[in-house]
Amino acid sequence: MTRNAGILADRAIGELFGRGQLLSEAMLDHDQIQPASLDLRLGSKALRVRASFMPGRSSTVADKLERLTLHEIDLENGAVLETGCVYIVPLMESLDLPGDISASANPKSSTGRLDIFTRVMVDYAQEFDKVPAGYKGPLYLEISPRTFPIIVRRGSRLSQIRFRKGHALLGEQELVDLHAAETLVAADAPNVSGGGIALSIDLKGSGPEGLIGYRGKHHTSVIDVDRKAAHDVLDFWEPLYSRGRDELILDPDEFYILVSNEAVHVPPLYAAEMTPFDPLVGEFRVHYAGFFDPGFGHAGAGGAGSRAVLEVRSHEVPFILEHGQIIGRLVYEHMLEPPEGLYGSGLGSNYQAQGLKLSKHFRAP
């Protein structure tokens, strides 16, 4: 089945590349195309800039970089990006989209779990992470490590992009009906409003000690974003335990890894995304990495019971989270056609069937 509007699946993404509507400095990596997204690769240089910026409707990114660049860093053999600094990296991929295809970007799951703030920019943009239909030109990634210094190199993947034809978002009644048929979140009484279905926080904890999450440490060594299971958890993270209170006080400007109370399910004909920060649910931001590909949490792809891992920061003031409190919403979109592969089905997916889990860079305790 092929729809008139929806998210492009893996086969269609490959066809964009074949038709020259998705271009790259090198052939795509064998695992670069995901069921409903494409991983984006860093190019050969990073430009440290004075501050983050928006190109605006009358300027290219390159125009702004001529004025704001402080230093150029060669990424061919790897380089350290420091916390508190802003870098712009031209990506290996560029676009020549047809007039009916737009795109949106988001950090990869591993990127968000390392507290690396990333946003994709295009020429003449007035919004981050948005690519208008028919865009022709380069892609750039803004990178700002928040908690840990990182090592990146040409070809490292920190962000991902989804391609979209028309209006693909499910309305509230469609979402209610889909939940009734497919159980999108494992909740007795799902909360559907604002076009999304609610997720709440688990602060009861797991295991004999009641582990509820982790808080990032300061002044650590560097993390190589391309190395799996290379770091000891306790060198970078402080484990947090429930202590019977079922609540957690978020300290301003600290970074937390927590987990949803509900298991999440994305059926094969749909893609999902965590909505941006909503001030109605509290003074904190949840989940930098918002894409959930078709098959996440799907029993047929080995994902039954998959929960959403949440990257959480409080803003300005301390904030108390309580067990079961709503912390975000998932919106769902139609796929244009079924993907050839599902998340977790032999695609090297790192977070299928997950509970509370740090990024792939850390050795299991």
Coordinates of C-alpha atoms in Angstrom, one line a residue:
M1 CA 0.0 0.0 0.0
T2 CA 1.3 3.4 -1.0
R3 CA -0.3 6.6 0.4
N4 CA -0.4 10.1 -1.2
A5 CA 1.1 11.7 1.9
G6 CA 3.5 10.3 4.5
I7 CA 7.1 9.7 5.6
L8 CA 9.4 8.2 3.0
A9 CA 10.6 4.7 3.9
D10 CA 14.0 3.2 3.3
R11 CA 13.5 2.2 -0.3
A12 CA 12.3 5.7 -1.3
I13 CA 15.3 7.3 0.5
G14 CA 17.6 5.1 -1.6
E15 CA 15.8 6.2 -4.7
L16 CA 16.4 9.9 -3.8
F17 CA 20.1 9.1 -3.8
G18 CA 19.8 7.2 -7.1
R19 CA 18.0 10.2 -8.8
G20 CA 20.5 12.7 -7.5
Q21 CA 18.0 14.4 -5.2
L22 CA 20.1 13.3 -2.2
L23 CA 23.8 13.8 -2.9
S24 CA 26.9 12.9 -1.0
E25 CA 30.7 13.3 -1.1
A26 CA 31.0 9.5 -0.9
M27 CA 28.8 6.5 -1.4
L28 CA 26.3 6.0 1.4
D29 CA 27.4 3.6 4.2
H30 CA 25.7 0.2 4.2
D31 CA 23.7 1.0 7.4
Q32 CA 23.1 4.7 6.9
I33 CA 19.5 4.4 5.7
Q34 CA 17.1 3.5 8.5
P35 CA 13.5 2.4 8.2
A36 CA 12.2 6.0 8.1
S37 CA 15.3 8.2 8.2
L38 CA 18.8 8.8 7.0
D39 CA 21.9 9.2 9.2
L40 CA 23.8 12.4 8.3
R41 CA 27.7 12.3 8.3
L42 CA 30.1 15.0 9.3
G43 CA 32.3 16.5 6.7
S44 CA 36.1 17.1 6.9
K45 CA 36.1 20.3 9.0
A46 CA 34.5 21.9 11.9
L47 CA 34.2 25.7 12.3
R48 CA 34.2 27.1 15.9
V49 CA 31.9 30.1 15.9
R50 CA 31.3 32.9 18.4
A51 CA 27.7 32.0 18.9
S52 CA 24.8 30.1 17.5
F53 CA 23.0 31.9 14.6
M54 CA 20.1 31.6 12.2
P55 CA 20.9 32.2 8.5
G56 CA 17.7 34.1 7.9
R57 CA 15.7 34.5 4.6
S58 CA 18.4 36.7 2.9
S59 CA 21.6 34.8 3.8
T60 CA 23.4 31.5 3.2
V61 CA 25.1 29.7 6.1
A62 CA 28.5 30.3 4.4
D63 CA 27.8 34.1 4.4
K64 CA 27.3 34.0 8.2
L65 CA 30.3 31.8 8.7
E66 CA 32.6 34.3 7.0
R67 CA 31.9 36.8 9.8
L68 CA 31.4 34.5 12.8
T69 CA 34.1 31.8 12.4
L70 CA 36.9 31.9 15.1
H71 CA 38.8 28.8 14.2
E72 CA 38.8 25.9 11.7
I73 CA 39.4 22.3 12.9
D74 CA 40.4 19.4 10.7
L75 CA 38.3 16.4 11.3
E76 CA 40.0 13.9 9.0
N77 CA 41.9 12.2 11.8
G78 CA 39.5 13.1 14.6
A79 CA 39.3 16.1 16.9
V80 CA 38.0 17.1 20.3
L81 CA 34.9 19.3 20.5
E82 CA 34.8 21.0 23.9
T83 CA 31.8 21.6 26.2
G84 CA 30.4 25.1 26.1
C85 CA 31.6 25.8 22.6
V86 CA 29.5 26.1 19.4
Y87 CA 30.7 24.4 16.2
I88 CA 29.3 24.4 12.6
V89 CA 30.2 21.3 10.5
P90 CA 29.3 21.1 6.7
L91 CA 27.8 17.7 6.2
M92 CA 28.8 15.1 3.6
E93 CA 25.2 15.0 2.3
S94 CA 23.4 17.7 0.4
L95 CA 20.0 18.0 -1.2
D96 CA 18.2 18.8 -4.5
L97 CA 14.7 18.0 -3.4
P98 CA 11.6 17.9 -5.6
G99 CA 8.9 20.4 -5.0
D100 CA 6.7 18.0 -3.1
I101 CA 9.3 16.7 -0.6
S102 CA 10.3 18.4 2.6
A103 CA 12.5 17.2 5.4
S104 CA 13.1 17.5 9.2
A105 CA 16.1 16.6 11.3
N106 CA 16.8 15.5 14.8
P107 CA 19.7 14.3 16.9
K108 CA 20.3 10.5 16.9
S109 CA 19.4 8.7 20.1
S110 CA 23.0 8.2 21.1
T111 CA 23.7 11.9 20.5
G112 CA 20.9 13.0 22.8
R113 CA 22.0 10.5 25.5
L114 CA 25.4 12.2 25.6
D115 CA 23.9 15.6 26.0
I116 CA 25.2 16.8 22.6
F117 CA 23.0 19.6 21.4
T118 CA 22.8 19.5 17.6
R119 CA 20.6 21.3 15.0
V120 CA 20.7 21.0 11.2
M121 CA 20.8 24.3 9.2
V122 CA 20.2 25.1 5.6
D123 CA 20.6 28.2 3.5
Y124 CA 18.1 31.0 4.0
A125 CA 16.5 29.1 6.9
Q126 CA 14.3 30.7 9.5
E127 CA 14.0 27.5 11.5
F128 CA 16.4 24.9 12.7
D129 CA 16.0 21.3 11.8
K130 CA 13.5 22.1 9.0
V131 CA 14.2 21.7 5.2
P132 CA 11.6 23.3 3.0
A133 CA 10.1 21.4 0.0
G134 CA 12.2 21.8 -3.1
Y135 CA 15.4 22.9 -1.2
K136 CA 18.6 22.7 -3.2
G137 CA 21.9 23.2 -1.4
P138 CA 24.2 22.1 1.4
L139 CA 23.4 20.9 4.9
Y140 CA 25.2 22.1 8.0
L141 CA 25.2 20.8 11.6
E142 CA 25.5 23.0 14.6
I143 CA 27.1 21.0 17.5
S144 CA 27.5 22.1 21.1
P145 CA 28.5 19.4 23.6
R146 CA 26.8 20.3 26.9
T147 CA 28.1 17.8 29.5
F148 CA 31.0 15.8 28.1
P149 CA 33.8 16.7 25.6
I150 CA 33.6 14.5 22.6
I151 CA 35.9 13.2 19.8
V152 CA 34.4 13.3 16.3
R153 CA 35.8 12.7 12.8
R154 CA 34.8 12.9 9.2
G155 CA 31.9 10.4 8.8
S156 CA 30.7 10.5 12.4
R157 CA 26.9 10.5 12.6
L158 CA 25.3 12.7 15.1
S159 CA 22.0 13.6 13.4
Q160 CA 19.3 12.1 11.2
I161 CA 16.9 13.4 8.6
R162 CA 13.3 12.3 7.6
F163 CA 11.8 13.1 4.3
R164 CA 8.1 13.9 4.1
K165 CA 5.5 14.2 1.3
G166 CA 2.4 16.3 2.2
H167 CA 0.7 16.3 5.6
A168 CA 1.4 13.0 7.3
L169 CA 0.4 13.7 10.9
L170 CA -2.4 11.7 12.6
G171 CA -5.2 13.7 14.1
E172 CA -6.4 13.1 17.6
Q173 CA -9.2 10.8 16.6
E174 CA -7.0 8.8 14.3
L175 CA -4.5 8.5 17.2
V176 CA -7.2 7.3 19.6
D177 CA -8.3 4.7 17.0
L178 CA -4.8 3.6 16.3
H179 CA -4.1 3.1 20.0
A180 CA -7.2 1.1 20.4
A181 CA -6.1 -1.2 17.6
E182 CA -2.3 -1.3 18.2
T183 CA -1.7 -0.1 21.8
L184 CA 0.8 2.7 21.2
V185 CA 1.6 3.2 24.9
A186 CA 1.1 0.7 27.7
A187 CA -1.3 2.8 29.7
D188 CA -4.7 1.9 31.2
A189 CA -6.2 5.3 30.3
P190 CA -4.1 6.9 27.6
N191 CA -4.0 10.7 27.6
V192 CA -4.4 12.0 24.0
S193 CA -4.5 15.8 23.5
G194 CA -2.6 18.4 21.5
G195 CA -2.2 15.9 18.7
G196 CA -0.1 13.5 20.8
I197 CA -0.3 10.7 23.2
A198 CA 1.2 11.2 26.7
L199 CA 4.2 9.5 28.3
S200 CA 4.9 9.7 32.0
I201 CA 8.0 9.2 34.1
D202 CA 9.1 6.1 36.0
L203 CA 10.5 7.0 39.4
K204 CA 9.8 3.8 41.3
G205 CA 13.0 2.4 39.8
S206 CA 14.2 -1.1 38.8
G207 CA 16.3 -3.8 40.3
P208 CA 16.9 -4.5 44.0
E209 CA 18.3 -1.0 44.6
G210 CA 15.6 0.9 42.8
L211 CA 17.7 2.5 40.1
I212 CA 15.7 5.4 38.5
G213 CA 18.3 7.1 36.3
Y214 CA 21.7 8.7 36.0
R215 CA 23.0 12.3 36.4
G216 CA 26.0 13.4 34.2
K217 CA 29.3 14.1 36.0
H218 CA 31.3 17.3 35.3
H219 CA 35.0 17.5 34.3
T220 CA 35.2 14.1 32.7
S221 CA 37.5 12.7 30.1
V222 CA 36.4 12.7 26.4
I223 CA 33.9 10.3 24.7
D224 CA 34.7 9.0 21.2
V225 CA 31.3 9.1 19.5
D226 CA 32.3 6.3 17.1
R227 CA 33.4 3.7 19.8
K228 CA 30.9 1.4 21.4
A229 CA 31.2 0.0 25.0
A230 CA 34.5 1.9 25.4
H231 CA 33.8 3.8 28.7
D232 CA 33.1 2.9 32.3
V233 CA 29.7 4.1 33.4
L234 CA 30.8 5.4 36.8
D235 CA 33.5 7.6 35.2
F236 CA 30.8 9.7 33.6
W237 CA 27.5 9.1 35.5
E238 CA 26.2 9.2 39.0
P239 CA 23.4 6.5 39.4
L240 CA 20.2 7.7 41.1
Y241 CA 18.0 5.6 43.3
S242 CA 14.4 6.0 44.4
R243 CA 14.9 5.7 48.2
G244 CA 11.1 5.0 48.5
R245 CA 10.0 8.6 47.6
D246 CA 9.1 8.1 44.0
E247 CA 10.2 11.6 43.2
L248 CA 13.3 13.4 41.9
I249 CA 14.4 17.0 42.3
L250 CA 15.9 18.3 39.1
D251 CA 18.8 20.7 39.7
P252 CA 19.1 23.6 37.2
D253 CA 21.6 22.9 34.4
E254 CA 22.2 19.3 35.4
F255 CA 21.7 16.5 32.8
Y256 CA 19.6 13.4 33.6
I257 CA 18.9 10.1 31.9
L258 CA 15.5 8.8 32.9
V259 CA 12.9 6.4 31.5
S260 CA 9.2 6.4 30.6
N261 CA 6.8 4.6 32.8
E262 CA 5.0 3.2 29.7
A263 CA 6.3 0.9 27.0
V264 CA 6.1 2.5 23.5
H265 CA 5.0 0.9 20.3
V266 CA 5.4 2.2 16.8
P267 CA 3.6 -0.1 14.3
P268 CA 5.3 -0.8 11.0
L269 CA 3.1 1.6 8.9
Y270 CA 3.8 4.6 11.2
A271 CA 6.7 6.7 12.4
A272 CA 6.7 8.7 15.7
E273 CA 8.4 11.6 17.2
M274 CA 8.7 13.1 20.7
T275 CA 7.2 16.6 20.7
P276 CA 9.4 19.5 21.7
F277 CA 9.4 21.0 25.2
D278 CA 5.9 22.0 26.4
P279 CA 5.8 24.6 29.1
L280 CA 2.4 23.3 30.2
V281 CA 4.1 20.2 31.8
G282 CA 6.8 21.9 33.7
E283 CA 10.0 23.9 33.6
F284 CA 12.2 21.3 32.0
R285 CA 13.1 19.9 28.6
V286 CA 12.8 16.3 27.6
H287 CA 14.2 14.2 24.9
Y288 CA 16.6 15.8 22.5
A289 CA 16.5 12.8 20.2
G290 CA 12.9 12.6 19.1
F291 CA 12.6 10.1 16.2
F292 CA 11.1 6.7 16.8
D293 CA 11.3 4.5 13.6
P294 CA 8.7 2.0 12.4
G295 CA 9.0 -1.2 14.5
F296 CA 10.3 0.4 17.7
G297 CA 8.7 -1.6 20.5
H298 CA 7.0 -3.9 17.9
A299 CA 6.8 -7.5 19.1
G300 CA 7.4 -8.8 15.6
A301 CA 10.8 -7.0 15.6
G302 CA 11.8 -8.2 19.0
G303 CA 10.9 -5.0 20.7
A304 CA 8.0 -5.8 23.1
G305 CA 8.3 -3.8 26.2
S306 CA 10.6 -1.1 24.8
R307 CA 10.4 2.1 26.9
A308 CA 11.4 5.6 25.9
V309 CA 14.7 6.8 27.4
L310 CA 14.5 10.5 28.3
E311 CA 17.2 13.1 28.3
V312 CA 16.0 15.7 30.9
R313 CA 17.2 19.2 31.9
S314 CA 15.6 21.6 34.3
H315 CA 15.4 25.3 33.3
E316 CA 16.2 28.2 35.7
V317 CA 14.8 26.7 38.9
P318 CA 14.8 23.4 40.7
F319 CA 11.8 21.3 39.7
I320 CA 10.3 18.2 41.4
L321 CA 9.3 15.3 39.2
E322 CA 6.9 12.7 40.6
H323 CA 6.3 9.1 39.5
G324 CA 3.6 9.0 36.8
Q325 CA 3.9 12.7 35.9
I326 CA 3.4 13.5 32.2
I327 CA 6.8 14.5 30.7
G328 CA 6.1 14.6 27.0
R329 CA 3.9 13.4 24.1
L330 CA 4.4 11.2 21.1
V331 CA 3.0 12.3 17.7
Y332 CA 2.5 9.7 15.0
E333 CA 2.8 10.1 11.2
H334 CA 1.8 7.8 8.3
M335 CA 4.5 6.1 6.3
L336 CA 4.1 6.5 2.5
E337 CA 4.7 2.8 2.2
P338 CA 5.9 0.0 4.5
P339 CA 9.6 0.0 5.1
E340 CA 11.7 -2.9 3.9
G341 CA 13.3 -3.2 7.3
L342 CA 11.9 -2.5 10.8
Y343 CA 13.8 -1.0 13.7
G344 CA 15.6 -3.8 15.5
S345 CA 15.3 -6.3 12.7
G346 CA 19.0 -6.9 11.9
L347 CA 19.7 -3.2 11.4
G348 CA 22.2 -2.9 14.2
S349 CA 19.6 -1.0 16.3
N350 CA 21.1 -0.3 19.7
Y351 CA 18.0 0.4 21.7
Q352 CA 15.2 -2.1 20.8
A353 CA 13.6 -3.8 23.8
Q354 CA 15.3 -1.2 26.1
G355 CA 14.5 -0.1 29.6
L356 CA 16.6 2.5 31.3
K357 CA 19.7 2.4 29.2
L358 CA 22.7 4.7 28.6
S359 CA 24.1 5.3 25.2
K360 CA 26.0 2.6 23.3
H361 CA 29.3 4.1 24.3
F362 CA 29.3 2.7 27.8
R363 CA 30.0 -0.8 29.1
A364 CA 27.1 -2.6 30.8
P365 CA 27.6 -2.5 34.6

